[in-house]
Short mmCIF file of C-alpha atoms and ligand atoms in Angstrom, two decimals:
data_model
loop_
_atom_site.label_atom_id
_atom_site.label_comp_id
_atom_site.label_asym_id
_atom_site.label_seq_id
_atom_site.Cartn_x
_atom_site.Cartn_y
_atom_site.Cartn_z
CA MET A 1046 21.26 10.88 7.10
CA LYS A 1047 20.15 7.91 9.16
CA GLN A 1048 20.21 4.59 7.30
CA THR A 1049 16.96 2.73 7.01
CA ASP A 1050 17.03 -1.03 6.85
CA TYR A 1051 13.52 -2.02 5.93
CA PHE A 1052 11.73 -2.54 2.64
CA SER A 1053 8.22 -2.93 1.26
CA VAL A 1054 8.79 -5.05 -1.84
CA LYS A 1055 11.79 -6.33 -3.76
CA PHE A 1056 12.21 -8.76 -6.62
CA GLU A 1057 14.79 -11.48 -6.05
CA ASN A 1058 15.45 -14.89 -7.62
CA ASP A 1059 12.34 -14.67 -9.79
CA LYS A 1060 10.12 -14.02 -6.78
CA LEU A 1061 8.44 -11.03 -5.22
CA VAL A 1062 9.53 -10.62 -1.61
CA PHE A 1063 7.35 -8.35 0.50
CA THR A 1064 7.02 -7.25 4.09
CA ASP A 1065 3.59 -8.28 5.38
CA GLN A 1066 2.43 -4.85 6.55
CA THR A 1067 -0.47 -6.25 8.56
CA ARG A 1068 2.05 -7.71 11.04
CA LEU A 1069 4.02 -4.51 11.58
CA PRO A 1070 5.33 -3.02 13.78
CA LEU A 1071 5.45 -5.84 16.31
CA GLU A 1072 6.71 -8.45 13.85
CA GLU A 1073 8.67 -8.11 10.61
CA VAL A 1074 7.41 -11.00 8.51
CA PHE A 1075 8.59 -11.44 4.92
CA VAL A 1076 6.64 -13.32 2.27
CA GLU A 1077 8.22 -14.71 -0.90
CA THR A 1078 6.04 -15.67 -3.82
CA ASP A 1079 5.95 -16.17 -7.56
CA ASN A 1080 2.19 -16.63 -7.59
CA TYR A 1081 0.17 -13.68 -8.91
CA GLU A 1082 -2.89 -14.83 -6.97
CA ARG A 1083 -0.93 -14.54 -3.71
CA ILE A 1084 0.02 -10.98 -4.68
CA ALA A 1085 -3.62 -10.16 -5.46
CA GLU A 1086 -4.59 -11.44 -2.01
CA ALA A 1087 -1.80 -9.42 -0.39
CA ILE A 1088 -3.17 -6.26 -2.02
CA GLU A 1089 -6.72 -7.04 -0.87
CA ARG A 1090 -5.62 -7.75 2.70
CA LEU A 1091 -3.33 -4.68 2.81
CA GLU A 1092 -0.24 -6.79 3.34
CA ILE A 1093 0.94 -4.65 0.43
CA ARG A 1094 -0.73 -1.24 0.36
CA GLY A 1095 -0.39 2.43 -0.57
CA ALA A 1096 -1.31 3.73 -4.01
CA PRO A 1097 2.05 3.61 -5.82
CA LEU A 1098 3.10 0.36 -4.15
CA ILE A 1099 0.03 -1.64 -5.16
CA GLY A 1100 0.69 -0.57 -8.77
CA ILE A 1101 4.29 -1.78 -8.54
CA ALA A 1102 3.25 -5.09 -6.96
CA ALA A 1103 0.61 -5.61 -9.66
CA ALA A 1104 3.22 -4.99 -12.38
CA TYR A 1105 5.42 -7.76 -10.91
CA ALA A 1106 2.33 -9.97 -10.56
CA LEU A 1107 1.51 -9.59 -14.25
CA ALA A 1108 5.04 -10.64 -15.18
CA LEU A 1109 4.83 -13.66 -12.85
CA ALA A 1110 1.48 -14.63 -14.39
CA VAL A 1111 3.22 -15.50 -17.67
CA LYS A 1112 6.37 -17.05 -16.19
CA ASN A 1113 6.95 -20.59 -17.56
CA GLU A 1114 3.68 -20.42 -19.54
CA LYS A 1115 3.82 -21.86 -23.06
CA GLN A 1116 0.14 -22.39 -23.87
CA ASP A 1117 -2.48 -19.63 -24.12
CA VAL A 1118 -0.12 -16.97 -22.73
CA LYS A 1119 -2.51 -14.21 -23.75
CA GLY A 1120 -5.43 -15.87 -21.95
CA LYS A 1121 -3.33 -16.29 -18.81
CA PHE A 1122 -2.20 -12.67 -18.92
CA GLU A 1123 -5.82 -11.50 -19.32
CA LYS A 1124 -6.99 -13.67 -16.42
CA ALA A 1125 -4.35 -12.21 -14.11
CA TYR A 1126 -5.11 -8.71 -15.37
CA GLN A 1127 -8.81 -9.12 -14.54
CA ARG A 1128 -8.05 -10.60 -11.12
CA LEU A 1129 -5.65 -7.80 -10.16
CA SER A 1130 -8.12 -5.16 -11.40
CA GLN A 1131 -10.64 -6.46 -8.87
CA THR A 1132 -8.40 -6.07 -5.82
CA ARG A 1133 -8.88 -2.42 -4.82
CA PRO A 1134 -10.87 0.19 -6.71
CA THR A 1135 -9.74 3.64 -5.54
CA ALA A 1136 -6.00 4.06 -6.17
CA VAL A 1137 -5.64 4.84 -9.86
CA ASN A 1138 -1.93 3.92 -9.84
CA LEU A 1139 -2.97 0.27 -9.92
CA PHE A 1140 -4.93 0.78 -13.14
CA ASN A 1141 -2.47 3.21 -14.75
CA VAL A 1142 0.46 0.90 -14.16
CA MET A 1143 -1.39 -2.24 -15.29
CA ALA A 1144 -2.43 -0.44 -18.49
CA GLU A 1145 1.24 0.38 -19.09
CA VAL A 1146 2.20 -3.30 -18.66
CA LYS A 1147 -0.66 -4.37 -20.93
CA GLU A 1148 0.56 -2.04 -23.67
CA THR A 1149 3.98 -3.72 -23.44
CA PHE A 1150 2.35 -7.16 -23.55
CA ASN A 1151 0.26 -6.19 -26.57
CA GLY A 1152 3.43 -5.06 -28.34
CA LEU A 1153 4.97 -8.55 -28.19
CA ASN A 1154 5.33 -10.38 -31.51
CA GLU A 1155 5.69 -13.74 -29.86
CA TYR A 1156 5.40 -14.90 -26.27
CA SER A 1157 8.54 -16.97 -25.65
CA ASN A 1158 10.21 -14.00 -23.91
CA ALA A 1159 7.02 -12.52 -22.42
CA TYR A 1160 8.17 -13.01 -18.81
CA ASP A 1161 11.53 -11.29 -19.36
CA VAL A 1162 9.98 -8.36 -21.18
CA LEU A 1163 7.23 -7.84 -18.57
CA LEU A 1164 9.67 -8.26 -15.70
CA ASN A 1165 11.89 -5.56 -17.18
CA LYS A 1166 8.83 -3.36 -17.52
CA ALA A 1167 7.88 -3.96 -13.86
CA LYS A 1168 11.43 -3.14 -12.76
CA GLU A 1169 11.35 0.03 -14.85
CA ILE A 1170 8.02 1.05 -13.22
CA HIS A 1171 9.49 0.35 -9.77
CA LYS A 1172 12.61 2.40 -10.52
CA LYS A 1173 10.57 5.25 -11.97
CA ASP A 1174 8.51 5.47 -8.79
CA GLU A 1175 11.68 5.53 -6.71
CA GLU A 1176 12.93 8.47 -8.78
CA TYR A 1177 9.57 10.25 -8.56
CA CYS A 1178 9.71 9.97 -4.76
CA GLU A 1179 13.16 11.59 -4.69
CA LYS A 1180 11.93 14.44 -6.88
CA ILE A 1181 8.75 14.91 -4.82
CA GLY A 1182 10.95 15.11 -1.71
CA MET A 1183 13.11 17.81 -3.28
CA ASN A 1184 10.19 19.73 -4.81
CA GLY A 1185 8.45 19.68 -1.44
CA LEU A 1186 11.23 21.70 0.18
CA ALA A 1187 9.73 24.81 -1.40
CA ILE A 1188 6.68 24.70 0.91
CA PHE A 1189 8.70 25.22 4.10
CA LYS A 1190 8.94 28.86 5.16
CA THR A 1191 10.48 28.07 8.55
CA LYS A 1192 11.51 25.00 10.53
CA SER A 1193 8.10 23.39 10.85
CA VAL A 1194 5.92 21.05 12.82
CA VAL A 1195 4.08 18.82 10.35
CA LEU A 1196 0.92 16.81 10.72
CA THR A 1197 0.41 13.78 8.48
CA HIS A 1198 -2.19 11.08 7.97
CA CYS A 1199 -2.02 7.40 6.99
CA ASN A 1200 1.29 6.02 5.65
CA THR A 1201 3.02 7.50 2.63
CA GLY A 1202 6.59 6.29 3.08
CA LYS A 1203 8.58 3.27 1.92
CA PHE A 1204 5.64 1.07 2.88
CA ALA A 1205 3.43 2.87 0.38
CA THR A 1206 5.74 3.48 -2.57
CA GLY A 1207 8.77 2.21 -4.48
CA GLY A 1208 11.05 4.78 -2.85
CA ILE A 1209 11.31 7.11 0.15
CA GLY A 1210 7.65 8.04 -0.12
CA THR A 1211 5.47 10.96 -1.13
CA ALA A 1212 4.32 13.07 1.84
CA PHE A 1213 6.73 11.05 3.98
CA GLY A 1214 9.50 11.61 1.44
CA ILE A 1215 9.01 15.37 1.77
CA ILE A 1216 9.02 15.15 5.57
CA LYS A 1217 12.20 13.07 5.52
CA THR A 1218 14.01 15.24 2.97
CA ALA A 1219 12.99 18.41 4.82
CA TYR A 1220 14.00 16.93 8.19
CA ASP A 1221 17.43 16.05 6.83
CA LYS A 1222 17.78 19.68 5.71
CA GLY A 1223 16.73 21.06 9.11
CA LEU A 1224 13.30 22.20 7.94
CA VAL A 1225 11.16 19.88 10.10
CA SER A 1226 11.37 19.90 13.87
CA PHE A 1227 8.56 17.51 14.81
CA VAL A 1228 5.85 15.35 13.26
CA TYR A 1229 2.39 14.53 14.57
CA ALA A 1230 1.19 11.29 13.00
CA ASP A 1231 -2.52 10.48 12.98
CA GLU A 1232 -3.04 6.92 14.12
CA THR A 1233 -5.40 6.51 11.11
CA ARG A 1234 -8.35 4.43 12.14
CA PRO A 1235 -9.45 1.78 11.51
CA LEU A 1236 -6.34 -0.05 10.25
CA LEU A 1237 -3.82 2.18 12.02
CA GLN A 1238 -1.43 2.78 9.14
CA GLY A 1239 -0.20 5.83 11.12
CA SER A 1240 0.57 4.21 14.44
CA ARG A 1241 1.77 0.94 12.91
CA LEU A 1242 3.66 2.07 9.80
CA THR A 1243 4.35 5.81 9.77
CA ALA A 1244 5.59 5.72 13.36
CA PHE A 1245 7.86 2.80 12.43
CA GLU A 1246 9.29 4.78 9.52
CA LEU A 1247 9.66 7.99 11.55
CA GLU A 1248 11.55 6.13 14.24
CA LYS A 1249 13.80 4.41 11.69
CA SER A 1250 14.54 7.83 10.17
CA GLY A 1251 15.33 9.39 13.54
CA ILE A 1252 12.57 11.99 13.19
CA PRO A 1253 10.97 13.12 16.50
CA PHE A 1254 7.24 12.44 16.52
CA ALA A 1255 4.10 11.83 18.53
CA LEU A 1256 1.11 9.73 17.66
CA GLN A 1257 -2.37 11.05 18.16
CA THR A 1258 -5.91 9.90 17.63
CA ASP A 1259 -7.33 11.20 14.34
CA SER A 1260 -9.75 13.34 16.33
CA SER A 1261 -6.98 15.29 18.11
CA ALA A 1262 -6.01 17.38 15.07
CA ALA A 1263 -8.45 20.22 15.82
CA VAL A 1264 -7.01 20.71 19.32
CA LEU A 1265 -3.45 20.78 18.02
CA MET A 1266 -4.37 23.30 15.36
CA LYS A 1267 -6.26 25.52 17.80
CA GLN A 1268 -3.20 25.49 20.06
CA LYS A 1269 -1.14 26.62 17.04
CA LYS A 1270 1.07 23.57 17.26
CA ILE A 1271 0.89 22.69 13.54
CA ASP A 1272 2.62 24.69 10.79
CA LEU A 1273 1.49 22.58 7.88
CA VAL A 1274 -0.28 19.38 6.91
CA ILE A 1275 0.98 17.01 4.20
CA THR A 1276 -0.76 13.82 3.08
CA GLY A 1277 -0.63 11.52 0.07
CA ALA A 1278 -3.37 10.70 -2.44
CA ASP A 1279 -4.87 7.65 -4.10
CA ARG A 1280 -6.53 9.37 -7.05
CA ILE A 1281 -6.47 12.99 -8.18
CA ALA A 1282 -9.04 14.36 -10.65
CA LEU A 1283 -8.10 16.88 -13.35
CA ASN A 1284 -9.53 19.71 -11.20
CA GLY A 1285 -7.39 18.66 -8.21
CA ASP A 1286 -10.09 16.96 -6.11
CA SER A 1287 -8.10 14.28 -4.28
CA ALA A 1288 -9.07 10.94 -2.79
CA ASN A 1289 -6.97 9.79 0.15
CA LYS A 1290 -7.34 7.77 3.34
CA ILE A 1291 -10.59 8.39 5.22
CA GLY A 1292 -10.12 11.37 7.51
CA THR A 1293 -8.07 13.43 5.04
CA TYR A 1294 -11.08 15.60 4.16
CA ASN A 1295 -11.61 16.34 7.87
CA LEU A 1296 -7.97 17.46 8.10
CA ALA A 1297 -8.31 19.70 5.05
CA MET A 1298 -11.45 21.33 6.52
CA LEU A 1299 -9.73 21.86 9.86
CA SER A 1300 -6.66 23.31 8.14
CA PHE A 1301 -8.86 25.70 6.15
CA HIS A 1302 -10.63 26.84 9.31
CA HIS A 1303 -7.37 27.41 11.17
CA ASP A 1304 -5.59 28.96 8.18
CA ILE A 1305 -2.93 26.23 8.03
CA PRO A 1306 -1.48 25.20 4.64
CA PHE A 1307 -2.74 21.77 3.54
CA TYR A 1308 -0.68 19.91 0.90
CA ILE A 1309 -1.10 16.71 -1.08
CA ALA A 1310 2.00 14.90 -2.39
CA ALA A 1311 1.74 12.26 -5.10
CA PRO A 1312 3.47 11.07 -8.26
CA SER A 1313 1.82 12.00 -11.56
CA THR A 1314 0.74 8.34 -11.84
CA THR A 1315 -1.87 9.20 -9.17
CA ILE A 1316 -3.60 11.67 -11.50
CA ASP A 1317 -6.61 10.15 -13.23
CA ARG A 1318 -6.59 11.89 -16.62
CA THR A 1319 -10.05 10.51 -17.46
CA ILE A 1320 -12.05 12.25 -14.75
CA ALA A 1321 -12.89 15.94 -14.44
CA THR A 1322 -13.81 15.99 -10.74
CA GLY A 1323 -13.69 13.89 -7.59
CA ASP A 1324 -17.38 12.98 -7.97
CA GLU A 1325 -16.26 10.29 -10.41
CA ILE A 1326 -13.89 8.59 -7.96
CA LYS A 1327 -14.98 5.13 -6.86
CA ILE A 1328 -14.57 4.83 -3.12
CA GLU A 1329 -13.67 1.46 -1.63
CA TYR A 1330 -15.77 0.22 1.30
CA ARG A 1331 -14.05 -2.27 3.57
CA ASP A 1332 -15.45 -5.16 5.56
CA LYS A 1333 -17.06 -4.00 8.80
CA SER A 1334 -14.94 -6.48 10.77
CA GLU A 1335 -12.06 -3.99 10.34
CA LEU A 1336 -13.99 -1.58 12.60
CA LEU A 1337 -15.47 -4.06 14.99
CA THR A 1338 -12.22 -5.86 15.77
CA ILE A 1339 -8.63 -4.80 16.48
CA ASN A 1340 -5.87 -7.32 15.73
CA GLY A 1341 -8.49 -10.05 15.57
CA LYS A 1342 -9.97 -9.12 18.96
CA GLN A 1343 -13.65 -8.23 18.96
CA ILE A 1344 -14.19 -4.69 20.34
CA ALA A 1345 -17.87 -4.28 19.46
CA PRO A 1346 -20.57 -6.88 18.82
CA SER A 1347 -20.24 -8.39 15.35
CA HIS A 1348 -23.93 -7.83 14.57
CA TYR A 1349 -23.48 -4.03 14.68
CA ASP A 1350 -23.71 -2.24 11.38
CA ALA A 1351 -20.75 -0.02 10.45
CA PHE A 1352 -19.98 2.75 7.92
CA THR A 1353 -16.70 1.73 6.29
CA PRO A 1354 -15.36 3.98 3.50
CA ALA A 1355 -11.59 3.51 3.17
CA PHE A 1356 -11.13 6.89 1.45
CA ASP A 1357 -12.69 10.33 1.18
CA VAL A 1358 -12.37 13.06 -1.43
CA THR A 1359 -10.94 16.45 -0.49
CA PRO A 1360 -12.28 19.23 -2.72
CA ALA A 1361 -9.54 21.02 -4.65
CA HIS A 1362 -10.21 24.46 -3.14
CA LEU A 1363 -9.16 23.15 0.29
CA ILE A 1364 -5.77 22.01 -1.04
CA THR A 1365 -3.06 24.71 -0.85
CA GLY A 1366 -0.78 22.81 -3.21
CA ILE A 1367 -0.26 19.46 -4.93
CA ILE A 1368 3.36 18.34 -5.07
CA THR A 1369 4.38 15.91 -7.80
CA GLU A 1370 7.71 14.95 -9.35
CA GLU A 1371 7.08 17.81 -11.79
CA GLY A 1372 6.77 20.57 -9.20
CA VAL A 1373 4.37 22.30 -6.82
CA PHE A 1374 0.96 23.11 -8.31
CA ASN A 1375 -1.41 25.54 -6.65
CA PHE A 1376 -5.18 25.97 -6.73
CA PRO A 1377 -6.92 26.30 -9.20
CA TYR A 1378 -5.65 23.05 -10.67
CA ASN A 1379 -5.97 22.20 -14.34
CA PHE A 1380 -4.10 18.97 -14.88
CA ILE A 1381 -3.76 18.05 -18.53
CA GLN A 1382 -5.93 15.27 -19.91
O1 MRU B 356 -5.73 1.77 2.40
P1 MRU B 356 -4.30 2.16 2.17
O2 MRU B 356 -3.45 1.97 3.37
O3 MRU B 356 -3.73 1.55 0.93
O4 MRU B 356 -4.39 3.73 1.92
C1 MRU B 356 -3.23 4.42 1.59
C2 MRU B 356 -3.40 5.89 1.57
O5 MRU B 356 -4.47 6.42 1.67
C3 MRU B 356 -2.16 6.68 1.28
O6 MRU B 356 -2.22 7.93 1.91
C4 MRU B 356 -2.05 6.89 -0.22
O7 MRU B 356 -2.09 5.66 -0.88
C5 MRU B 356 -0.83 7.60 -0.60
S1 MRU B 356 0.58 6.56 -0.48
C6 MRU B 356 1.94 7.36 -1.06
#
């Protein structure tokens, strides 16, 4: 197995160290901070991104929010909690993980050791996600009937999780076992998580790949060049409707039309146990400048209007299977409340 030498986040010397993903792949810039506000900004700007990873970063941020605090520790925790809740609305991992940290905070009898307790909790959450990724990778092996060509969308690897990734983790595990021959990676407009991050991770893992515009998937499928599609998810409803990066729904429709299996891979922390269907998922809309500029360079007049959803919802019946750390689930989905 090829060694990978990059990371998304790590906690060292009482600071969160993260790779600024907006600068990749041309520059590897690392940021070190013990300021929860800086972490909130990083999540908003997508310096730290991907559903599981923003949850992990928020857990560390909540611990840092109470570091060295002696007065009104509860008020300071609440302030940070509110701030981090406002960063990005769609990925439920952020909210699930923060609720877990809050439960730990609420269980404290006194606050003198609040930082240590919350930091241990954040580390536990990080470790758990790493383990979930490994299990997802192994569980995903079951979907390969032959050595396959896989199409994927957005970034679901180390840059999106606390471990090897979800959809990416399956691709990597399957490649290492000789079950993947080639990967087509959607560039993933507008922020290019595919061409900037997934390609970086594929190259580091030694997996042969080609980039393509998001709109090339239909041609590839018609030419019978794709055996299966695997993507991640940001929020999964109890009936299996799944929100993921804008363009995922298109891929699921195209897969359905061409009779190609379409899979979602995600840890169980991505399941929103409070919603019955995808209609209840709040979709984030991004600033139109992300469409009208590329790397800060204007590509269309700034007065143009733009339609900017960051995510779409794929209806459950288009999803062949959902792979979690618990196994492979098939339609119809009935996740437990
Ligand atoms: O806007 P992003 O880059 O945070 O969107 C990320 C995605 O849509 C991923 O596919 C999803 O979070 C799954 S990551 C394992």
